[in-house]
Short mmCIF file of N, CA and C in Angstrom, two decimals:
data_model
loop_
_atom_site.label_atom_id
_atom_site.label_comp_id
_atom_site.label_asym_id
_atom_site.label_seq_id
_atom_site.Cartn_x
_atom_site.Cartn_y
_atom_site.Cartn_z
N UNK A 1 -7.43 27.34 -1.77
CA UNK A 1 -7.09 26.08 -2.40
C UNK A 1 -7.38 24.94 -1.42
N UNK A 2 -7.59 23.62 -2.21
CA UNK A 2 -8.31 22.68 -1.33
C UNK A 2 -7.03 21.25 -1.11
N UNK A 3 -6.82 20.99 0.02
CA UNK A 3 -5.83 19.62 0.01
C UNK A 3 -6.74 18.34 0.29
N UNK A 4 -6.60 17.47 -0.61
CA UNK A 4 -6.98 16.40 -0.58
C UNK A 4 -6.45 15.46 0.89
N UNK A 5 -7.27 15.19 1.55
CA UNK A 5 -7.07 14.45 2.83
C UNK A 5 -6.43 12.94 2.51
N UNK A 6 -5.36 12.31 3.33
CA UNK A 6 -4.55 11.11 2.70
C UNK A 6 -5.05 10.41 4.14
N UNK A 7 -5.60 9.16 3.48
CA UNK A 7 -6.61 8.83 3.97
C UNK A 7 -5.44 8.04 5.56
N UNK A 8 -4.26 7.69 4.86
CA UNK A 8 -2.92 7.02 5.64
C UNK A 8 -2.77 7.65 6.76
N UNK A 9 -3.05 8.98 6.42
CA UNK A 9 -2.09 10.23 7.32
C UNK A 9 -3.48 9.80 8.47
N UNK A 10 -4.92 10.10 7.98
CA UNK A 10 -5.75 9.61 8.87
C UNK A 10 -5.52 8.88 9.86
N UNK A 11 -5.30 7.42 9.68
CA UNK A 11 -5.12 6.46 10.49
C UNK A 11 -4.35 6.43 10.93
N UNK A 12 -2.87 7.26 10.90
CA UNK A 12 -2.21 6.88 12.21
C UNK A 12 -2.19 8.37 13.27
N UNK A 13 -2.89 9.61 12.66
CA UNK A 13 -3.23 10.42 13.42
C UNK A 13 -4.20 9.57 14.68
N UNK A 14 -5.00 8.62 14.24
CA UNK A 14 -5.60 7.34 15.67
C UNK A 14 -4.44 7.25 16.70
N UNK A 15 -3.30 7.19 16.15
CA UNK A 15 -2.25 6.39 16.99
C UNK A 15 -2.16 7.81 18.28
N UNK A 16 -2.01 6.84 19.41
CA UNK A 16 -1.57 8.08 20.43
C UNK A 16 -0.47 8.52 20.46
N UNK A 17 0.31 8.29 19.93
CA UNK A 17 2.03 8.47 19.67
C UNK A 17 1.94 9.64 18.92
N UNK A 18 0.71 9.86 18.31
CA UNK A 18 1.27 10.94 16.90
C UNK A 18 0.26 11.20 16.77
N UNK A 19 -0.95 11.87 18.30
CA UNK A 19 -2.30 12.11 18.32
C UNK A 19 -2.24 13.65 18.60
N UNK A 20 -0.87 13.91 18.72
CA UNK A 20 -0.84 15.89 19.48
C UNK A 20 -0.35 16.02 18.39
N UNK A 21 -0.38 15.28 17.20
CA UNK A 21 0.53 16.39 16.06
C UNK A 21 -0.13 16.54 15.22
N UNK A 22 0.48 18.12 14.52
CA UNK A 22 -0.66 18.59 13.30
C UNK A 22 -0.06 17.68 12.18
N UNK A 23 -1.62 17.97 11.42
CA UNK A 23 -1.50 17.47 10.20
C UNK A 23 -0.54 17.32 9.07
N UNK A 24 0.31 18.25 9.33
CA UNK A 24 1.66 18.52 7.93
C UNK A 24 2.64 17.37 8.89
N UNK A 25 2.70 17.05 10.27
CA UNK A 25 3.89 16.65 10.98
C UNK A 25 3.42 14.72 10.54
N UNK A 26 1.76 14.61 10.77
CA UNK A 26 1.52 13.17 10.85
C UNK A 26 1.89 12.91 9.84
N UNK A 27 1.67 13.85 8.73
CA UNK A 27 1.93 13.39 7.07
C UNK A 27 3.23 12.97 6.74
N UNK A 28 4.18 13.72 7.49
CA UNK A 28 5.60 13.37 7.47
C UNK A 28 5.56 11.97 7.82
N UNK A 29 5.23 11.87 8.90
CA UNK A 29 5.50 10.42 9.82
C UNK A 29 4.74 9.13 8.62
N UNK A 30 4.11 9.69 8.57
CA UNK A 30 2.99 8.39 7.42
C UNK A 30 4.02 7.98 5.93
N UNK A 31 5.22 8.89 5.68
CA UNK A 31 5.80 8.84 4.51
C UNK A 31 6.70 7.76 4.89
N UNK A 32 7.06 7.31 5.84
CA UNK A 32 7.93 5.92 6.72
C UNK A 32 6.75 4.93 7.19
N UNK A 33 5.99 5.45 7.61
CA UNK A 33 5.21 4.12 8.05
C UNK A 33 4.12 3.38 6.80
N UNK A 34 4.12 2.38 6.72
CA UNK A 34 3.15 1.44 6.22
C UNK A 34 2.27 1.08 6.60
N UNK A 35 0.91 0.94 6.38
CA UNK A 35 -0.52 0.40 6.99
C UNK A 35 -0.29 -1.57 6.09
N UNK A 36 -0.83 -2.27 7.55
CA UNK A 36 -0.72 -3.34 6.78
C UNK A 36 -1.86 -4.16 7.65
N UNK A 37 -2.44 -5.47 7.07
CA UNK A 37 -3.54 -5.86 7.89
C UNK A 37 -3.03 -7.15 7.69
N UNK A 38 -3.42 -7.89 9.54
CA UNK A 38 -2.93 -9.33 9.06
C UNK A 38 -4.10 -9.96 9.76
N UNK A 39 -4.11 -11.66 9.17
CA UNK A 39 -5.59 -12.12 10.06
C UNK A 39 -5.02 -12.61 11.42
N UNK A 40 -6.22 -13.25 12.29
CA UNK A 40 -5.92 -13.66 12.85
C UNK A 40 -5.04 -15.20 12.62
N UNK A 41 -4.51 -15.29 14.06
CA UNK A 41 -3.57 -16.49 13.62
C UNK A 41 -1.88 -16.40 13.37
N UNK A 42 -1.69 -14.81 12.50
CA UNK A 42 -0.89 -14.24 11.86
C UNK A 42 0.52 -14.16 13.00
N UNK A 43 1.59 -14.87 12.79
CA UNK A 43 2.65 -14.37 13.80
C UNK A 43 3.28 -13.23 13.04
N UNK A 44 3.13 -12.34 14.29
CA UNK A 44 3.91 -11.25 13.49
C UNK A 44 5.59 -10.81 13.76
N UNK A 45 6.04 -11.74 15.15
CA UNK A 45 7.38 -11.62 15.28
C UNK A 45 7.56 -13.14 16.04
N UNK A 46 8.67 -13.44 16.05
CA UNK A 46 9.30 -14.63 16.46
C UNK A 46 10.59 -14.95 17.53
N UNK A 47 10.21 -15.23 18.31
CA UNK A 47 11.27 -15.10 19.86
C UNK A 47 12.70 -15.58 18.98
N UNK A 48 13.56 -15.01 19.52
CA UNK A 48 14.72 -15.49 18.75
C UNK A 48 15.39 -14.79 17.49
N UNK A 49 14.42 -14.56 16.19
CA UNK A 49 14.56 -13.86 15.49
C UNK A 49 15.58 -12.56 15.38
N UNK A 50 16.30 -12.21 14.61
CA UNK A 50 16.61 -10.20 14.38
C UNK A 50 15.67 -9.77 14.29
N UNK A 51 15.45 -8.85 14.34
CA UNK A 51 14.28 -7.72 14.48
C UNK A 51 14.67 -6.49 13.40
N UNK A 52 13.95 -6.24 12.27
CA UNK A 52 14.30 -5.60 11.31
C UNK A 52 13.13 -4.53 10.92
N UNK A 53 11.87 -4.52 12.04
CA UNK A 53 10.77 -3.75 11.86
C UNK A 53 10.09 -3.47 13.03
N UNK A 54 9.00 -2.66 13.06
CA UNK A 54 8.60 -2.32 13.92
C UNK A 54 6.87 -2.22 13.98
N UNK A 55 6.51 -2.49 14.52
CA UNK A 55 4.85 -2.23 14.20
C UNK A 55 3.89 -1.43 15.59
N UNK A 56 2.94 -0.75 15.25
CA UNK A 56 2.19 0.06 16.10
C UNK A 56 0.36 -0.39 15.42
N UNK A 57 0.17 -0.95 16.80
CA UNK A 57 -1.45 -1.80 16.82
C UNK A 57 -2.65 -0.53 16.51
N UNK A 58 -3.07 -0.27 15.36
CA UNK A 58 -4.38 0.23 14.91
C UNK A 58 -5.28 0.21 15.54
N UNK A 59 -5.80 -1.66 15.37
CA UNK A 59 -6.52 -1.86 15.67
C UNK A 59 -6.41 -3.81 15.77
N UNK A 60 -6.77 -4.20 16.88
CA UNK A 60 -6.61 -5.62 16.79
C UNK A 60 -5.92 -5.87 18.55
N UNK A 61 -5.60 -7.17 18.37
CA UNK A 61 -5.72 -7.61 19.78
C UNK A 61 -4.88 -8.84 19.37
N UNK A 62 -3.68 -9.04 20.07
CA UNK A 62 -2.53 -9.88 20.23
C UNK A 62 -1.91 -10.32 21.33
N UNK A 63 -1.17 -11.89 21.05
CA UNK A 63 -0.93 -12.11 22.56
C UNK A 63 0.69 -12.56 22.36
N UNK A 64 1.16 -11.99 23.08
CA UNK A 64 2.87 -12.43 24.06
C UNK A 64 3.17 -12.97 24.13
N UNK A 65 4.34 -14.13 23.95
CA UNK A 65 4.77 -15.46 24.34
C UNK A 65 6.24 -15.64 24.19
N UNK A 66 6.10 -15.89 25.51
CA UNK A 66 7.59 -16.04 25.94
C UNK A 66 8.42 -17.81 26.04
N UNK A 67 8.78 -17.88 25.40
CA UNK A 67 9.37 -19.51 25.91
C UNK A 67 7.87 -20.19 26.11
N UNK A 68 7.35 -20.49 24.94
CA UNK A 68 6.12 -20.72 24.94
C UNK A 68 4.97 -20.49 25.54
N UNK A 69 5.05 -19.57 26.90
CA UNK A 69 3.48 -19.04 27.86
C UNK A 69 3.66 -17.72 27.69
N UNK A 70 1.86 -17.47 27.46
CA UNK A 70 1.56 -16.34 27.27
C UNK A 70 1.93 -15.15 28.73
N UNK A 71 2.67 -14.47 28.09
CA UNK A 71 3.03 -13.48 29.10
C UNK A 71 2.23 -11.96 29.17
N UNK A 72 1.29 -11.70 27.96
CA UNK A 72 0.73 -10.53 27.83
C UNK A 72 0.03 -10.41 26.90
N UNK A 73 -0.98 -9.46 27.15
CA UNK A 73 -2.06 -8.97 25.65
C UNK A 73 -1.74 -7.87 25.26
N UNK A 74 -1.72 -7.43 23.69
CA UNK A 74 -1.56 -5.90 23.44
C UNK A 74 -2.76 -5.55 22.18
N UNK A 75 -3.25 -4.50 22.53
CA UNK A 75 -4.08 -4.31 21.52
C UNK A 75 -4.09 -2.83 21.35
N UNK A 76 -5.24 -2.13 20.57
CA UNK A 76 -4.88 -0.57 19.90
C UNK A 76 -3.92 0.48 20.87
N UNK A 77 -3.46 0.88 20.16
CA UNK A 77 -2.14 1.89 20.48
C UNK A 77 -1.00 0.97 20.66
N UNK A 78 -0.54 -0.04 21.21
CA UNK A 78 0.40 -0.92 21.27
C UNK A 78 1.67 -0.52 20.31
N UNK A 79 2.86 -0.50 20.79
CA UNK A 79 4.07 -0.73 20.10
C UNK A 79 4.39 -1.98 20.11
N UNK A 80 5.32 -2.68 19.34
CA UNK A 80 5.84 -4.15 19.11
C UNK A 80 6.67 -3.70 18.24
N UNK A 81 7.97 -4.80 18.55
CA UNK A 81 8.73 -5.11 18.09
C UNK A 81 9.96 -4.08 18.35
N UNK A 82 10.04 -2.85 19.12
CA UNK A 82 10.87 -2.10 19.26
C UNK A 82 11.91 -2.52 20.30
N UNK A 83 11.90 -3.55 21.08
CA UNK A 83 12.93 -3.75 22.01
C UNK A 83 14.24 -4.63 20.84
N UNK A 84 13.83 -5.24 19.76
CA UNK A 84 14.65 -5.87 19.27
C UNK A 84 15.68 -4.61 18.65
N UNK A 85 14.78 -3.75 17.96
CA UNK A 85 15.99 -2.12 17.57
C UNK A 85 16.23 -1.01 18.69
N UNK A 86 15.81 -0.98 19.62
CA UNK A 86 16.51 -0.51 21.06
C UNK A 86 17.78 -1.24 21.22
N UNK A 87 17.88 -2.17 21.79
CA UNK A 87 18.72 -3.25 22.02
C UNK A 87 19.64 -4.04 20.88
N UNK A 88 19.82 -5.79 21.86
CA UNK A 88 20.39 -6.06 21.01
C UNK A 88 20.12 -6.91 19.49
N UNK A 89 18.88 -6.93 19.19
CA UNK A 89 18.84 -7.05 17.43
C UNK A 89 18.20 -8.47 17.23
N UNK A 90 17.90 -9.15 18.86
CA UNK A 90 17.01 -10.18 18.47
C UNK A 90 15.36 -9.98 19.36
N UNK A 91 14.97 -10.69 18.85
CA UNK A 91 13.14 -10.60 19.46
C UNK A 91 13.13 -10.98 20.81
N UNK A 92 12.63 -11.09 21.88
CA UNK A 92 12.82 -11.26 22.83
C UNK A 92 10.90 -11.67 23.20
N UNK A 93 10.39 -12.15 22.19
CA UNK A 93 9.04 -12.55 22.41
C UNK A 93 8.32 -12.85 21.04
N UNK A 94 7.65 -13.77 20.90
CA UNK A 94 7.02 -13.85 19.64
C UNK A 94 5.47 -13.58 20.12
N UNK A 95 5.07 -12.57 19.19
CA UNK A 95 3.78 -12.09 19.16
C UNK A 95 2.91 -12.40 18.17
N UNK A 96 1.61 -12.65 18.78
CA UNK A 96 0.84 -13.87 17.78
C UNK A 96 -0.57 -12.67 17.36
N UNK A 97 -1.43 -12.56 15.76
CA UNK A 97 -2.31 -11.94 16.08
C UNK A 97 -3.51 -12.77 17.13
N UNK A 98 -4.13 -12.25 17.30
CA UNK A 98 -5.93 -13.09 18.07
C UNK A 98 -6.58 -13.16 17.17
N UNK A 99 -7.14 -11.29 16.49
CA UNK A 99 -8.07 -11.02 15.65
C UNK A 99 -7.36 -10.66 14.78
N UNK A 100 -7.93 -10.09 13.54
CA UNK A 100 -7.67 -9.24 12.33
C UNK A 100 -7.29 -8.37 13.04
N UNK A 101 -5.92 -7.69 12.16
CA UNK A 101 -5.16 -6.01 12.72
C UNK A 101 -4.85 -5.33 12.01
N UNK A 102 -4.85 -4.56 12.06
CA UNK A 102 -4.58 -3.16 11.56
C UNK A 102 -3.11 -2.65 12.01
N UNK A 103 -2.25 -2.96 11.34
CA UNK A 103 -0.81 -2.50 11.63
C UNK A 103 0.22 -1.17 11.02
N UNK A 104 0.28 -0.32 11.85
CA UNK A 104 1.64 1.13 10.90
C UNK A 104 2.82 0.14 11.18
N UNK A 105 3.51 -0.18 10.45
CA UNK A 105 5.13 -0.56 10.48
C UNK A 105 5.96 0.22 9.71
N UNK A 106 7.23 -0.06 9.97
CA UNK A 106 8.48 0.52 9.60
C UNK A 106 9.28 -0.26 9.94
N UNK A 107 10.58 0.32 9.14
CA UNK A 107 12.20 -0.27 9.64
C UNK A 107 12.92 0.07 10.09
N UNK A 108 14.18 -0.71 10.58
CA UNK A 108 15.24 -0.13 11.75
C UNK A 108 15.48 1.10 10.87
N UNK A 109 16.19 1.32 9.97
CA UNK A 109 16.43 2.42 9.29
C UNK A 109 15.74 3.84 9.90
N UNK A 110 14.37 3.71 9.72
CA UNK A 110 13.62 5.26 10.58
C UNK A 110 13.34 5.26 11.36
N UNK A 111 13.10 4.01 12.62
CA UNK A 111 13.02 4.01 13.52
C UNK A 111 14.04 5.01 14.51
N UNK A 112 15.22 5.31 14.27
CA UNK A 112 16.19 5.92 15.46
C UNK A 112 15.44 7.92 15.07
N UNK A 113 14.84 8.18 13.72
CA UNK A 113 14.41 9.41 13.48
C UNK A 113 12.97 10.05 13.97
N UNK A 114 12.59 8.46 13.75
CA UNK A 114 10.72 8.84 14.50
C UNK A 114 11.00 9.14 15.68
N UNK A 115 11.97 8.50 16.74
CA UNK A 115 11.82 8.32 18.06
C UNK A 115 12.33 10.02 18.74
N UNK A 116 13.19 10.53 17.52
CA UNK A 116 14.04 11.50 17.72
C UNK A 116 12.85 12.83 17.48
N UNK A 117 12.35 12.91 16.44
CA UNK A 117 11.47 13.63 15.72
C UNK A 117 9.90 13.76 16.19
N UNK A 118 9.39 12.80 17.00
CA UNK A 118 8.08 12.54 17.64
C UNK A 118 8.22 12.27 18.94
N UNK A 119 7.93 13.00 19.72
CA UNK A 119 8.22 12.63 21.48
C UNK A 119 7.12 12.06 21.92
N UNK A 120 6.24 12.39 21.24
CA UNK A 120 5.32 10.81 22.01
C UNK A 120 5.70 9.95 21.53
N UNK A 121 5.90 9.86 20.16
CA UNK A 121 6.37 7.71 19.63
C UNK A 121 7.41 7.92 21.02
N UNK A 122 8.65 8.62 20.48
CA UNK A 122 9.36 8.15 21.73
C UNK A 122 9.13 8.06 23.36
N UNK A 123 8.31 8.58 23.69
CA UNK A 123 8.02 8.77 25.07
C UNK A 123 7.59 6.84 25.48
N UNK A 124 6.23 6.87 23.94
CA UNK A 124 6.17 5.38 23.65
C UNK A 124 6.93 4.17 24.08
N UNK A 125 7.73 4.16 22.99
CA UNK A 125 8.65 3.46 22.99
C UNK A 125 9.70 2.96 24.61
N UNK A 126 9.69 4.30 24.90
CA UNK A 126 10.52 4.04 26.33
C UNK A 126 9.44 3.44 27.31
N UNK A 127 8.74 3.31 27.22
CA UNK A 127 7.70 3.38 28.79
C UNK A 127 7.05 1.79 28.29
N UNK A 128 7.17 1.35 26.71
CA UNK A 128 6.91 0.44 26.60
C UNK A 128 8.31 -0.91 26.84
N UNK A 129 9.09 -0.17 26.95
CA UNK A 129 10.63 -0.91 26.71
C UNK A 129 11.18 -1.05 28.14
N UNK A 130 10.88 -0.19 28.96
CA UNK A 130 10.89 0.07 30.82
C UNK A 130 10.04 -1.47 31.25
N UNK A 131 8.28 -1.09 30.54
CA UNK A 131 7.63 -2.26 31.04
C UNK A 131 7.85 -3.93 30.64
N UNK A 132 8.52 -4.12 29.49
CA UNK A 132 9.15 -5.31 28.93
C UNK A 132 10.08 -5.63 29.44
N UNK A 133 10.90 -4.87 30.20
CA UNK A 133 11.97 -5.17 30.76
C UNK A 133 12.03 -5.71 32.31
N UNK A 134 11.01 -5.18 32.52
CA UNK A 134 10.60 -5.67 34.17
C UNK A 134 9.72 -6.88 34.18
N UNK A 135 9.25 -7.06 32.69
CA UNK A 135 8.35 -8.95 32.67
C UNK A 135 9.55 -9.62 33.15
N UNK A 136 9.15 -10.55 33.84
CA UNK A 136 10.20 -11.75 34.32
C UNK A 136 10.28 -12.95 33.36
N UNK A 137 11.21 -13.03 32.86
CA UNK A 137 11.98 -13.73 31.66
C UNK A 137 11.64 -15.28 31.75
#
């Protein structure tokens, strides 16, 4: 018997977070995450803000800003937005697109299960949340 390939499950098998896992596990993960594309220009989080989602960079190229100066670039494989649901529940940077992106998101809601359930997202997540934390404020 033949399974039709989901084209979703594809694209975030790209992601390095969820690049060692088989196919039945990415498929799981793809049933929480959303593919979404924004242009450039596009803010996709806002310093200050709650933080109610999470996004992982496809494809595209974004920049950091802290108290208005750019503090960093992030582009494919990138996590965002996870220090606001680590912590305490506001943004701690507004991130702007550059180019067109290619975004997996989700919400606080599955976020505490991916991290639990996928040890690279989580491995992710921490090593990205270690290095945000040591930017000087």
């Amino acid at each position: 018997m033949f399974r039709r390939r989901d084209p979703k499950t594809d694209v975030i098998r790209r992601l390095p977070a969820f690049a060692d896992q088989s196919t039945r596990r990415v498929a799981d993960a793809s049933k929480v995450l959303d593919l979404v594309t924004v242009e450039a220009g596009h803010t996709l989080l806002t310093q200050g803000d709650l933080g109610h989602e999470f996004y992982l960079v496809v494809e595209g190229r974004a920049r950091v800003e802290r108290d208005g100066q750019v503090i960093a670039h992030i582009s494919d494989g990138a996590v965002i937005g996870e220090m606001a649901l680590v912590g305490a529940g506001r943004r701690n940077a507004t991130v702007v697109a550059e180019t067109e992106m290619v975004l997996a998101t989700s919400t606080r809601p599955y976020f505490a299960g991916l991290v639990a359930e996928f040890p690279g997202f989580g491995r992710q997540v921490r090593q990205a949340s270690e290095a945000r934390t040591a930017v000087p404020a």
